[in-house]
Amino acid sequence: MTVKSEKEKMLAGELYLASDSELVIERENARRITRLFNQTTELEKEKRTSLLNELFGSTGKNIYIEPIFRCDYGYNISVGENFYANFDCLILDICEVRIGDNCMLAPGVHIYTATHPLRAANRIAGPENGSPVTIGDNVWIGGRSIINPGVTIGNNAVIASGAVVTKDVPDNVVVGGNPAKFIKNIER
């Protein structure tokens, strides 16, 4: 039987130790790239795009993120064509974060794949785990919204400002509140 590395466990959503030396080095690399990105000027658009292409697992064309941006690893983030994230975006990407085409994130959006055990004794012992997040095409996520681990957001959805999304969101709806709930259908 092959023993999984801590990285393999992390990517599979299993309990793993974030203090593993390989993961520490990879997080430090992501911190280096995001630091360089966050220090660019508004006139350095090509440099910003180049750094994001180095950081992310995959990107479409026309990707634009306003600094300050933060993430854990970067390589677990995939964004489609015409992606825009406004100031203060945070993506905790211990598991995959897949974002479709034509998506916009307003200021302060946080996307979390990371979580911790519920039982205090397990949490204190140190392992953590996660669950992937998937965001469809043509999604608009309002300011200061939080997307929790394991959530899938459907195509053409709108997440109202300040929403805390704890459950899947179907296509063509507006959700809002804490926890986020259905507000209305979007006419096509």
Short mmCIF file of N, CA and C in Angstrom, two decimals:
data_model
loop_
_atom_site.label_atom_id
_atom_site.label_comp_id
_atom_site.label_asym_id
_atom_site.label_seq_id
_atom_site.Cartn_x
_atom_site.Cartn_y
_atom_site.Cartn_z
N MET A 1 0.84 -1.18 0.00
CA MET A 1 0.00 0.00 0.00
C MET A 1 0.89 1.25 0.00
N THR A 2 0.60 2.16 -0.91
CA THR A 2 1.36 3.39 -1.01
C THR A 2 0.84 4.41 -0.01
N VAL A 3 1.73 5.03 0.71
CA VAL A 3 1.36 6.07 1.66
C VAL A 3 1.26 7.39 0.90
N LYS A 4 0.15 8.09 1.08
CA LYS A 4 -0.03 9.38 0.42
C LYS A 4 0.80 10.45 1.10
N SER A 5 1.29 11.36 0.29
CA SER A 5 1.98 12.53 0.84
C SER A 5 0.93 13.47 1.43
N GLU A 6 1.38 14.41 2.23
CA GLU A 6 0.46 15.41 2.80
C GLU A 6 -0.19 16.22 1.68
N LYS A 7 0.56 16.52 0.63
CA LYS A 7 -0.01 17.25 -0.51
C LYS A 7 -1.10 16.43 -1.19
N GLU A 8 -0.86 15.15 -1.40
CA GLU A 8 -1.88 14.29 -2.03
C GLU A 8 -3.14 14.24 -1.17
N LYS A 9 -2.97 14.15 0.14
CA LYS A 9 -4.13 14.16 1.04
C LYS A 9 -4.87 15.49 0.94
N MET A 10 -4.12 16.59 0.94
CA MET A 10 -4.72 17.92 0.85
C MET A 10 -5.57 18.04 -0.41
N LEU A 11 -4.99 17.69 -1.54
CA LEU A 11 -5.69 17.82 -2.82
C LEU A 11 -6.92 16.91 -2.91
N ALA A 12 -6.90 15.80 -2.17
CA ALA A 12 -8.03 14.87 -2.17
C ALA A 12 -9.11 15.27 -1.15
N GLY A 13 -8.87 16.34 -0.40
CA GLY A 13 -9.86 16.78 0.59
C GLY A 13 -9.80 15.98 1.88
N GLU A 14 -8.73 15.23 2.08
CA GLU A 14 -8.56 14.43 3.29
C GLU A 14 -7.83 15.24 4.35
N LEU A 15 -7.89 14.77 5.60
CA LEU A 15 -7.12 15.42 6.65
C LEU A 15 -5.64 15.34 6.31
N TYR A 16 -4.95 16.46 6.48
CA TYR A 16 -3.52 16.54 6.17
C TYR A 16 -2.88 17.55 7.12
N LEU A 17 -1.56 17.56 7.15
CA LEU A 17 -0.82 18.50 7.99
C LEU A 17 -0.23 19.61 7.12
N ALA A 18 -0.72 20.82 7.33
CA ALA A 18 -0.25 21.97 6.55
C ALA A 18 1.19 22.32 6.86
N SER A 19 1.72 21.81 7.97
CA SER A 19 3.11 22.09 8.36
C SER A 19 4.12 21.25 7.57
N ASP A 20 3.64 20.37 6.70
CA ASP A 20 4.52 19.55 5.87
C ASP A 20 5.48 20.45 5.09
N SER A 21 6.75 20.09 5.03
CA SER A 21 7.77 20.95 4.43
C SER A 21 7.49 21.27 2.95
N GLU A 22 7.00 20.29 2.18
CA GLU A 22 6.67 20.56 0.77
C GLU A 22 5.59 21.63 0.66
N LEU A 23 4.57 21.53 1.50
CA LEU A 23 3.48 22.51 1.46
C LEU A 23 3.93 23.88 1.94
N VAL A 24 4.78 23.91 2.93
CA VAL A 24 5.31 25.20 3.42
C VAL A 24 6.06 25.90 2.29
N ILE A 25 6.90 25.18 1.57
CA ILE A 25 7.65 25.76 0.46
C ILE A 25 6.71 26.27 -0.63
N GLU A 26 5.67 25.50 -0.94
CA GLU A 26 4.72 25.92 -1.98
C GLU A 26 3.92 27.15 -1.55
N ARG A 27 3.54 27.22 -0.27
CA ARG A 27 2.86 28.43 0.22
C ARG A 27 3.78 29.64 0.18
N GLU A 28 5.03 29.43 0.53
CA GLU A 28 6.00 30.53 0.47
C GLU A 28 6.17 31.03 -0.96
N ASN A 29 6.16 30.13 -1.93
CA ASN A 29 6.25 30.53 -3.33
C ASN A 29 5.02 31.36 -3.72
N ALA A 30 3.85 30.93 -3.31
CA ALA A 30 2.63 31.69 -3.61
C ALA A 30 2.69 33.06 -2.94
N ARG A 31 3.21 33.13 -1.72
CA ARG A 31 3.34 34.42 -1.02
C ARG A 31 4.31 35.33 -1.78
N ARG A 32 5.38 34.76 -2.30
CA ARG A 32 6.35 35.54 -3.07
C ARG A 32 5.70 36.12 -4.31
N ILE A 33 4.98 35.28 -5.05
CA ILE A 33 4.36 35.75 -6.30
C ILE A 33 3.27 36.78 -6.00
N THR A 34 2.45 36.53 -4.98
CA THR A 34 1.39 37.51 -4.66
C THR A 34 1.99 38.82 -4.14
N ARG A 35 3.10 38.74 -3.41
CA ARG A 35 3.78 39.97 -2.96
C ARG A 35 4.23 40.78 -4.16
N LEU A 36 4.88 40.10 -5.13
CA LEU A 36 5.32 40.79 -6.34
C LEU A 36 4.13 41.38 -7.09
N PHE A 37 3.06 40.61 -7.20
CA PHE A 37 1.84 41.09 -7.87
C PHE A 37 1.29 42.32 -7.15
N ASN A 38 1.17 42.23 -5.83
CA ASN A 38 0.56 43.33 -5.05
C ASN A 38 1.42 44.58 -5.05
N GLN A 39 2.70 44.47 -5.38
CA GLN A 39 3.59 45.63 -5.43
C GLN A 39 3.65 46.29 -6.81
N THR A 40 2.97 45.70 -7.79
CA THR A 40 3.00 46.31 -9.12
C THR A 40 2.21 47.61 -9.12
N THR A 41 2.49 48.43 -10.11
CA THR A 41 1.73 49.67 -10.27
C THR A 41 0.60 49.47 -11.27
N GLU A 42 -0.28 50.42 -11.30
CA GLU A 42 -1.42 50.36 -12.22
C GLU A 42 -0.99 50.37 -13.68
N LEU A 43 0.24 50.76 -13.97
CA LEU A 43 0.74 50.80 -15.34
C LEU A 43 1.40 49.49 -15.77
N GLU A 44 1.54 48.53 -14.85
CA GLU A 44 2.24 47.28 -15.14
C GLU A 44 1.27 46.13 -15.40
N LYS A 45 0.34 46.33 -16.30
CA LYS A 45 -0.69 45.32 -16.58
C LYS A 45 -0.11 44.02 -17.11
N GLU A 46 0.87 44.10 -18.00
CA GLU A 46 1.48 42.88 -18.55
C GLU A 46 2.20 42.09 -17.46
N LYS A 47 2.90 42.77 -16.58
CA LYS A 47 3.60 42.10 -15.48
C LYS A 47 2.59 41.43 -14.56
N ARG A 48 1.48 42.12 -14.25
CA ARG A 48 0.43 41.54 -13.41
C ARG A 48 -0.11 40.25 -14.03
N THR A 49 -0.42 40.31 -15.32
CA THR A 49 -0.95 39.13 -16.01
C THR A 49 0.06 38.00 -16.01
N SER A 50 1.31 38.33 -16.25
CA SER A 50 2.36 37.31 -16.24
C SER A 50 2.48 36.63 -14.87
N LEU A 51 2.44 37.40 -13.81
CA LEU A 51 2.52 36.84 -12.46
C LEU A 51 1.31 35.95 -12.15
N LEU A 52 0.13 36.38 -12.58
CA LEU A 52 -1.07 35.56 -12.35
C LEU A 52 -0.99 34.26 -13.15
N ASN A 53 -0.48 34.32 -14.36
CA ASN A 53 -0.32 33.11 -15.16
C ASN A 53 0.68 32.16 -14.52
N GLU A 54 1.70 32.70 -13.87
CA GLU A 54 2.68 31.87 -13.15
C GLU A 54 2.06 31.26 -11.90
N LEU A 55 1.21 32.00 -11.24
CA LEU A 55 0.62 31.58 -9.97
C LEU A 55 -0.51 30.57 -10.14
N PHE A 56 -1.44 30.85 -11.04
CA PHE A 56 -2.66 30.04 -11.17
C PHE A 56 -2.40 28.76 -11.94
N GLY A 57 -3.26 27.77 -11.69
CA GLY A 57 -3.21 26.52 -12.42
C GLY A 57 -3.51 26.72 -13.89
N SER A 58 -4.51 27.53 -14.19
CA SER A 58 -4.83 27.87 -15.58
C SER A 58 -5.66 29.15 -15.60
N THR A 59 -5.53 29.87 -16.72
CA THR A 59 -6.30 31.11 -16.90
C THR A 59 -6.77 31.21 -18.33
N GLY A 60 -7.87 31.90 -18.49
CA GLY A 60 -8.30 32.26 -19.83
C GLY A 60 -7.62 33.56 -20.22
N LYS A 61 -8.04 34.10 -21.35
CA LYS A 61 -7.54 35.41 -21.77
C LYS A 61 -8.32 36.47 -21.00
N ASN A 62 -7.75 37.64 -20.93
CA ASN A 62 -8.41 38.77 -20.29
C ASN A 62 -8.72 38.50 -18.82
N ILE A 63 -7.67 38.27 -18.07
CA ILE A 63 -7.79 38.11 -16.62
C ILE A 63 -7.27 39.39 -15.98
N TYR A 64 -8.04 39.92 -15.03
CA TYR A 64 -7.61 41.15 -14.36
C TYR A 64 -8.02 41.07 -12.89
N ILE A 65 -7.04 41.28 -12.03
CA ILE A 65 -7.28 41.31 -10.59
C ILE A 65 -6.67 42.59 -10.04
N GLU A 66 -7.45 43.31 -9.24
CA GLU A 66 -6.94 44.49 -8.56
C GLU A 66 -6.19 44.05 -7.32
N PRO A 67 -4.99 44.56 -7.09
CA PRO A 67 -4.34 44.27 -5.81
C PRO A 67 -5.16 44.89 -4.67
N ILE A 68 -5.20 44.36 -3.60
CA ILE A 68 -4.45 43.32 -2.96
C ILE A 68 -5.17 41.99 -3.20
N PHE A 69 -4.38 40.99 -3.59
CA PHE A 69 -4.90 39.64 -3.79
C PHE A 69 -4.08 38.69 -2.94
N ARG A 70 -4.76 37.68 -2.35
CA ARG A 70 -4.07 36.67 -1.54
C ARG A 70 -4.64 35.29 -1.86
N CYS A 71 -3.76 34.28 -1.76
CA CYS A 71 -4.19 32.89 -1.89
C CYS A 71 -3.21 32.00 -1.14
N ASP A 72 -3.56 30.73 -0.99
CA ASP A 72 -2.67 29.78 -0.31
C ASP A 72 -1.60 29.22 -1.25
N TYR A 73 -2.02 28.66 -2.37
CA TYR A 73 -1.09 27.98 -3.28
C TYR A 73 -1.13 28.53 -4.70
N GLY A 74 -2.29 28.94 -5.15
CA GLY A 74 -2.43 29.47 -6.50
C GLY A 74 -2.62 28.41 -7.56
N TYR A 75 -1.85 27.35 -7.52
CA TYR A 75 -1.94 26.33 -8.57
C TYR A 75 -3.26 25.57 -8.55
N ASN A 76 -4.04 25.70 -7.49
CA ASN A 76 -5.36 25.07 -7.43
C ASN A 76 -6.47 25.97 -7.97
N ILE A 77 -6.11 27.15 -8.45
CA ILE A 77 -7.09 28.11 -8.97
C ILE A 77 -7.07 28.09 -10.48
N SER A 78 -8.25 27.90 -11.08
CA SER A 78 -8.42 27.97 -12.54
C SER A 78 -9.53 28.97 -12.83
N VAL A 79 -9.23 29.94 -13.68
CA VAL A 79 -10.24 30.93 -14.07
C VAL A 79 -10.39 30.93 -15.57
N GLY A 80 -11.60 31.22 -16.02
CA GLY A 80 -11.89 31.22 -17.45
C GLY A 80 -11.63 32.56 -18.11
N GLU A 81 -12.21 32.71 -19.30
CA GLU A 81 -12.09 33.94 -20.07
C GLU A 81 -12.76 35.11 -19.34
N ASN A 82 -12.17 36.29 -19.50
CA ASN A 82 -12.79 37.53 -18.99
C ASN A 82 -13.07 37.47 -17.49
N PHE A 83 -12.06 37.14 -16.71
CA PHE A 83 -12.20 37.08 -15.25
C PHE A 83 -11.77 38.41 -14.65
N TYR A 84 -12.57 38.91 -13.71
CA TYR A 84 -12.24 40.15 -13.01
C TYR A 84 -12.49 39.98 -11.52
N ALA A 85 -11.49 40.36 -10.71
CA ALA A 85 -11.65 40.40 -9.26
C ALA A 85 -11.22 41.78 -8.78
N ASN A 86 -12.09 42.41 -8.02
CA ASN A 86 -11.81 43.73 -7.49
C ASN A 86 -10.90 43.63 -6.27
N PHE A 87 -10.63 44.75 -5.61
CA PHE A 87 -9.69 44.83 -4.49
C PHE A 87 -9.99 43.81 -3.39
N ASP A 88 -8.94 43.37 -2.72
CA ASP A 88 -9.03 42.56 -1.50
C ASP A 88 -9.67 41.19 -1.68
N CYS A 89 -9.39 40.54 -2.77
CA CYS A 89 -9.88 39.19 -3.00
C CYS A 89 -8.97 38.20 -2.27
N LEU A 90 -9.58 37.21 -1.64
CA LEU A 90 -8.84 36.16 -0.94
C LEU A 90 -9.39 34.81 -1.36
N ILE A 91 -8.51 33.92 -1.80
CA ILE A 91 -8.92 32.57 -2.17
C ILE A 91 -8.04 31.58 -1.43
N LEU A 92 -8.63 30.84 -0.49
CA LEU A 92 -7.91 29.79 0.23
C LEU A 92 -8.08 28.52 -0.58
N ASP A 93 -7.07 28.20 -1.35
CA ASP A 93 -7.16 27.15 -2.38
C ASP A 93 -6.37 25.91 -2.01
N ILE A 94 -6.70 25.29 -0.89
CA ILE A 94 -6.05 24.01 -0.59
C ILE A 94 -6.63 22.90 -1.46
N CYS A 95 -7.83 23.11 -1.94
CA CYS A 95 -8.46 22.24 -2.94
C CYS A 95 -8.76 23.11 -4.17
N GLU A 96 -9.21 22.47 -5.20
CA GLU A 96 -9.45 23.17 -6.46
C GLU A 96 -10.53 24.24 -6.34
N VAL A 97 -10.26 25.39 -6.95
CA VAL A 97 -11.24 26.46 -7.15
C VAL A 97 -11.33 26.67 -8.65
N ARG A 98 -12.48 26.33 -9.22
CA ARG A 98 -12.67 26.43 -10.67
C ARG A 98 -13.72 27.50 -10.92
N ILE A 99 -13.33 28.54 -11.66
CA ILE A 99 -14.20 29.68 -11.95
C ILE A 99 -14.36 29.76 -13.46
N GLY A 100 -15.59 29.85 -13.93
CA GLY A 100 -15.89 29.84 -15.35
C GLY A 100 -15.60 31.15 -16.06
N ASP A 101 -16.14 31.26 -17.26
CA ASP A 101 -15.95 32.44 -18.11
C ASP A 101 -16.84 33.59 -17.65
N ASN A 102 -16.37 34.81 -17.91
CA ASN A 102 -17.15 36.03 -17.71
C ASN A 102 -17.62 36.21 -16.27
N CYS A 103 -16.74 35.91 -15.32
CA CYS A 103 -17.09 36.05 -13.91
C CYS A 103 -16.48 37.31 -13.33
N MET A 104 -17.24 37.92 -12.41
CA MET A 104 -16.79 39.14 -11.74
C MET A 104 -16.93 38.96 -10.24
N LEU A 105 -15.86 39.35 -9.52
CA LEU A 105 -15.87 39.35 -8.06
C LEU A 105 -15.74 40.79 -7.60
N ALA A 106 -16.69 41.24 -6.81
CA ALA A 106 -16.67 42.60 -6.28
C ALA A 106 -15.61 42.70 -5.17
N PRO A 107 -15.39 43.89 -4.60
CA PRO A 107 -14.36 44.03 -3.57
C PRO A 107 -14.61 43.13 -2.36
N GLY A 108 -13.50 42.58 -1.86
CA GLY A 108 -13.54 41.84 -0.61
C GLY A 108 -14.15 40.46 -0.66
N VAL A 109 -14.27 39.88 -1.84
CA VAL A 109 -14.83 38.52 -1.93
C VAL A 109 -13.81 37.52 -1.39
N HIS A 110 -14.30 36.59 -0.58
CA HIS A 110 -13.47 35.52 -0.04
C HIS A 110 -14.04 34.18 -0.49
N ILE A 111 -13.17 33.32 -0.99
CA ILE A 111 -13.54 31.97 -1.39
C ILE A 111 -12.68 31.01 -0.58
N TYR A 112 -13.33 30.13 0.16
CA TYR A 112 -12.63 29.21 1.05
C TYR A 112 -12.84 27.77 0.62
N THR A 113 -11.76 27.03 0.44
CA THR A 113 -11.88 25.58 0.33
C THR A 113 -11.43 24.91 1.62
N ALA A 114 -10.72 25.64 2.45
CA ALA A 114 -10.15 25.10 3.68
C ALA A 114 -11.17 25.05 4.82
N THR A 115 -11.06 23.98 5.60
CA THR A 115 -11.89 23.85 6.79
C THR A 115 -11.11 23.05 7.84
N HIS A 116 -11.70 22.90 9.01
CA HIS A 116 -11.04 22.21 10.12
C HIS A 116 -12.02 21.24 10.75
N PRO A 117 -11.52 20.22 11.46
CA PRO A 117 -12.41 19.28 12.14
C PRO A 117 -13.32 20.00 13.14
N LEU A 118 -14.53 19.48 13.30
CA LEU A 118 -15.48 20.08 14.24
C LEU A 118 -15.13 19.76 15.69
N ARG A 119 -14.68 18.55 15.94
CA ARG A 119 -14.34 18.16 17.31
C ARG A 119 -13.07 18.88 17.75
N ALA A 120 -13.15 19.52 18.92
CA ALA A 120 -12.02 20.32 19.41
C ALA A 120 -10.74 19.51 19.51
N ALA A 121 -10.80 18.30 20.02
CA ALA A 121 -9.59 17.48 20.18
C ALA A 121 -8.93 17.23 18.83
N ASN A 122 -9.72 16.96 17.81
CA ASN A 122 -9.18 16.74 16.46
C ASN A 122 -8.58 18.03 15.89
N ARG A 123 -9.27 19.15 16.14
CA ARG A 123 -8.81 20.43 15.63
C ARG A 123 -7.48 20.83 16.30
N ILE A 124 -7.40 20.61 17.60
CA ILE A 124 -6.19 20.96 18.35
C ILE A 124 -5.00 20.12 17.89
N ALA A 125 -5.26 18.90 17.46
CA ALA A 125 -4.18 18.01 17.00
C ALA A 125 -3.50 18.55 15.74
N GLY A 126 -4.16 19.44 15.00
CA GLY A 126 -3.50 20.12 13.89
C GLY A 126 -3.91 19.82 12.48
N PRO A 127 -4.52 18.67 12.18
CA PRO A 127 -4.84 18.45 10.77
C PRO A 127 -6.00 19.33 10.30
N GLU A 128 -5.99 19.59 9.02
CA GLU A 128 -7.10 20.31 8.40
C GLU A 128 -7.47 19.60 7.12
N ASN A 129 -8.54 20.03 6.50
CA ASN A 129 -8.94 19.45 5.22
C ASN A 129 -9.73 20.48 4.44
N GLY A 130 -10.21 20.09 3.28
CA GLY A 130 -10.93 21.03 2.46
C GLY A 130 -11.86 20.35 1.49
N SER A 131 -12.55 21.19 0.73
CA SER A 131 -13.50 20.72 -0.26
C SER A 131 -13.52 21.74 -1.41
N PRO A 132 -13.50 21.29 -2.67
CA PRO A 132 -13.40 22.21 -3.80
C PRO A 132 -14.61 23.14 -3.94
N VAL A 133 -14.38 24.25 -4.63
CA VAL A 133 -15.42 25.22 -4.95
C VAL A 133 -15.46 25.35 -6.47
N THR A 134 -16.67 25.33 -7.02
CA THR A 134 -16.87 25.50 -8.46
C THR A 134 -17.84 26.65 -8.71
N ILE A 135 -17.44 27.56 -9.57
CA ILE A 135 -18.27 28.71 -9.93
C ILE A 135 -18.47 28.67 -11.43
N GLY A 136 -19.71 28.67 -11.86
CA GLY A 136 -20.04 28.54 -13.29
C GLY A 136 -19.70 29.78 -14.10
N ASP A 137 -20.23 29.83 -15.31
CA ASP A 137 -20.01 30.95 -16.22
C ASP A 137 -20.96 32.10 -15.89
N ASN A 138 -20.50 33.31 -16.18
CA ASN A 138 -21.34 34.52 -16.12
C ASN A 138 -21.86 34.80 -14.71
N VAL A 139 -21.03 34.54 -13.70
CA VAL A 139 -21.44 34.73 -12.31
C VAL A 139 -20.90 36.06 -11.80
N TRP A 140 -21.73 36.75 -11.03
CA TRP A 140 -21.33 38.00 -10.37
C TRP A 140 -21.46 37.77 -8.88
N ILE A 141 -20.36 37.95 -8.16
CA ILE A 141 -20.36 37.78 -6.70
C ILE A 141 -20.16 39.15 -6.08
N GLY A 142 -21.14 39.59 -5.29
CA GLY A 142 -21.13 40.92 -4.69
C GLY A 142 -20.12 41.09 -3.58
N GLY A 143 -19.86 42.35 -3.26
CA GLY A 143 -18.84 42.73 -2.29
C GLY A 143 -18.99 42.08 -0.93
N ARG A 144 -17.85 41.69 -0.38
CA ARG A 144 -17.73 41.09 0.95
C ARG A 144 -18.50 39.78 1.08
N SER A 145 -18.80 39.14 -0.02
CA SER A 145 -19.43 37.82 0.04
C SER A 145 -18.39 36.77 0.39
N ILE A 146 -18.86 35.70 1.01
CA ILE A 146 -18.01 34.57 1.38
C ILE A 146 -18.58 33.31 0.74
N ILE A 147 -17.73 32.58 0.04
CA ILE A 147 -18.11 31.30 -0.56
C ILE A 147 -17.41 30.22 0.26
N ASN A 148 -18.18 29.34 0.87
CA ASN A 148 -17.65 28.32 1.77
C ASN A 148 -17.21 27.05 1.04
N PRO A 149 -16.43 26.20 1.72
CA PRO A 149 -15.92 24.97 1.11
C PRO A 149 -17.04 24.08 0.57
N GLY A 150 -16.77 23.48 -0.59
CA GLY A 150 -17.68 22.50 -1.17
C GLY A 150 -18.83 23.07 -1.96
N VAL A 151 -18.92 24.38 -2.09
CA VAL A 151 -20.06 25.02 -2.76
C VAL A 151 -19.85 25.01 -4.28
N THR A 152 -20.95 24.79 -5.00
CA THR A 152 -21.00 24.97 -6.44
C THR A 152 -22.02 26.06 -6.74
N ILE A 153 -21.60 27.04 -7.53
CA ILE A 153 -22.48 28.14 -7.94
C ILE A 153 -22.76 27.96 -9.42
N GLY A 154 -24.03 27.94 -9.77
CA GLY A 154 -24.44 27.69 -11.14
C GLY A 154 -24.21 28.87 -12.08
N ASN A 155 -24.39 28.60 -13.36
CA ASN A 155 -24.22 29.61 -14.40
C ASN A 155 -25.21 30.75 -14.22
N ASN A 156 -24.75 31.96 -14.54
CA ASN A 156 -25.58 33.17 -14.57
C ASN A 156 -26.11 33.58 -13.20
N ALA A 157 -25.59 33.02 -12.13
CA ALA A 157 -26.06 33.35 -10.78
C ALA A 157 -25.49 34.70 -10.34
N VAL A 158 -26.21 35.33 -9.43
CA VAL A 158 -25.76 36.56 -8.78
C VAL A 158 -25.80 36.32 -7.28
N ILE A 159 -24.67 36.61 -6.63
CA ILE A 159 -24.56 36.50 -5.18
C ILE A 159 -24.59 37.91 -4.63
N ALA A 160 -25.60 38.25 -3.83
CA ALA A 160 -25.75 39.61 -3.32
C ALA A 160 -24.62 39.96 -2.37
N SER A 161 -24.33 41.23 -2.26
CA SER A 161 -23.27 41.70 -1.38
C SER A 161 -23.48 41.20 0.04
N GLY A 162 -22.39 40.79 0.66
CA GLY A 162 -22.43 40.35 2.05
C GLY A 162 -22.96 38.95 2.26
N ALA A 163 -23.28 38.24 1.21
CA ALA A 163 -23.84 36.88 1.35
C ALA A 163 -22.78 35.93 1.88
N VAL A 164 -23.24 34.97 2.66
CA VAL A 164 -22.40 33.87 3.11
C VAL A 164 -23.00 32.61 2.50
N VAL A 165 -22.34 32.10 1.46
CA VAL A 165 -22.87 30.98 0.68
C VAL A 165 -22.37 29.67 1.29
N THR A 166 -23.30 28.92 1.86
CA THR A 166 -22.96 27.66 2.54
C THR A 166 -23.48 26.44 1.79
N LYS A 167 -24.34 26.66 0.78
CA LYS A 167 -24.93 25.56 0.01
C LYS A 167 -24.87 25.89 -1.47
N ASP A 168 -25.00 24.88 -2.30
CA ASP A 168 -24.98 25.06 -3.74
C ASP A 168 -26.04 26.06 -4.19
N VAL A 169 -25.71 26.79 -5.26
CA VAL A 169 -26.60 27.79 -5.84
C VAL A 169 -26.92 27.34 -7.26
N PRO A 170 -28.22 27.23 -7.62
CA PRO A 170 -28.55 26.79 -8.98
C PRO A 170 -28.29 27.88 -10.02
N ASP A 171 -28.42 27.52 -11.28
CA ASP A 171 -28.30 28.47 -12.39
C ASP A 171 -29.39 29.53 -12.29
N ASN A 172 -29.08 30.74 -12.79
CA ASN A 172 -30.07 31.79 -13.07
C ASN A 172 -30.86 32.23 -11.85
N VAL A 173 -30.18 32.38 -10.71
CA VAL A 173 -30.87 32.89 -9.51
C VAL A 173 -30.02 33.95 -8.83
N VAL A 174 -30.70 34.73 -7.99
CA VAL A 174 -30.04 35.66 -7.07
C VAL A 174 -30.20 35.09 -5.68
N VAL A 175 -29.09 35.02 -4.93
CA VAL A 175 -29.14 34.61 -3.53
C VAL A 175 -28.49 35.70 -2.69
N GLY A 176 -28.88 35.76 -1.41
CA GLY A 176 -28.27 36.74 -0.51
C GLY A 176 -28.56 36.40 0.92
N GLY A 177 -27.86 37.06 1.82
CA GLY A 177 -28.07 36.90 3.26
C GLY A 177 -27.05 35.98 3.88
N ASN A 178 -27.25 35.75 5.19
CA ASN A 178 -26.36 34.90 5.97
C ASN A 178 -27.19 33.98 6.85
N PRO A 179 -27.26 32.68 6.47
CA PRO A 179 -26.70 32.07 5.26
C PRO A 179 -27.49 32.49 4.02
N ALA A 180 -26.82 32.43 2.88
CA ALA A 180 -27.46 32.87 1.63
C ALA A 180 -28.68 32.02 1.31
N LYS A 181 -29.74 32.70 0.91
CA LYS A 181 -30.99 32.05 0.53
C LYS A 181 -31.48 32.60 -0.80
N PHE A 182 -32.33 31.84 -1.45
CA PHE A 182 -32.93 32.24 -2.72
C PHE A 182 -33.66 33.58 -2.55
N ILE A 183 -33.40 34.51 -3.49
CA ILE A 183 -34.13 35.78 -3.51
C ILE A 183 -35.08 35.82 -4.70
N LYS A 184 -34.54 35.51 -5.90
CA LYS A 184 -35.41 35.49 -7.08
C LYS A 184 -34.71 34.80 -8.24
N ASN A 185 -35.53 34.41 -9.21
CA ASN A 185 -35.01 33.88 -10.47
C ASN A 185 -34.59 35.05 -11.35
N ILE A 186 -33.63 34.79 -12.22
CA ILE A 186 -33.19 35.79 -13.19
C ILE A 186 -33.80 35.41 -14.53
N GLU A 187 -34.54 36.35 -15.10
CA GLU A 187 -35.14 36.10 -16.41
C GLU A 187 -34.04 36.12 -17.46
N ARG A 188 -34.14 35.17 -18.40
CA ARG A 188 -33.13 35.12 -19.47
C ARG A 188 -33.65 35.72 -20.73
#
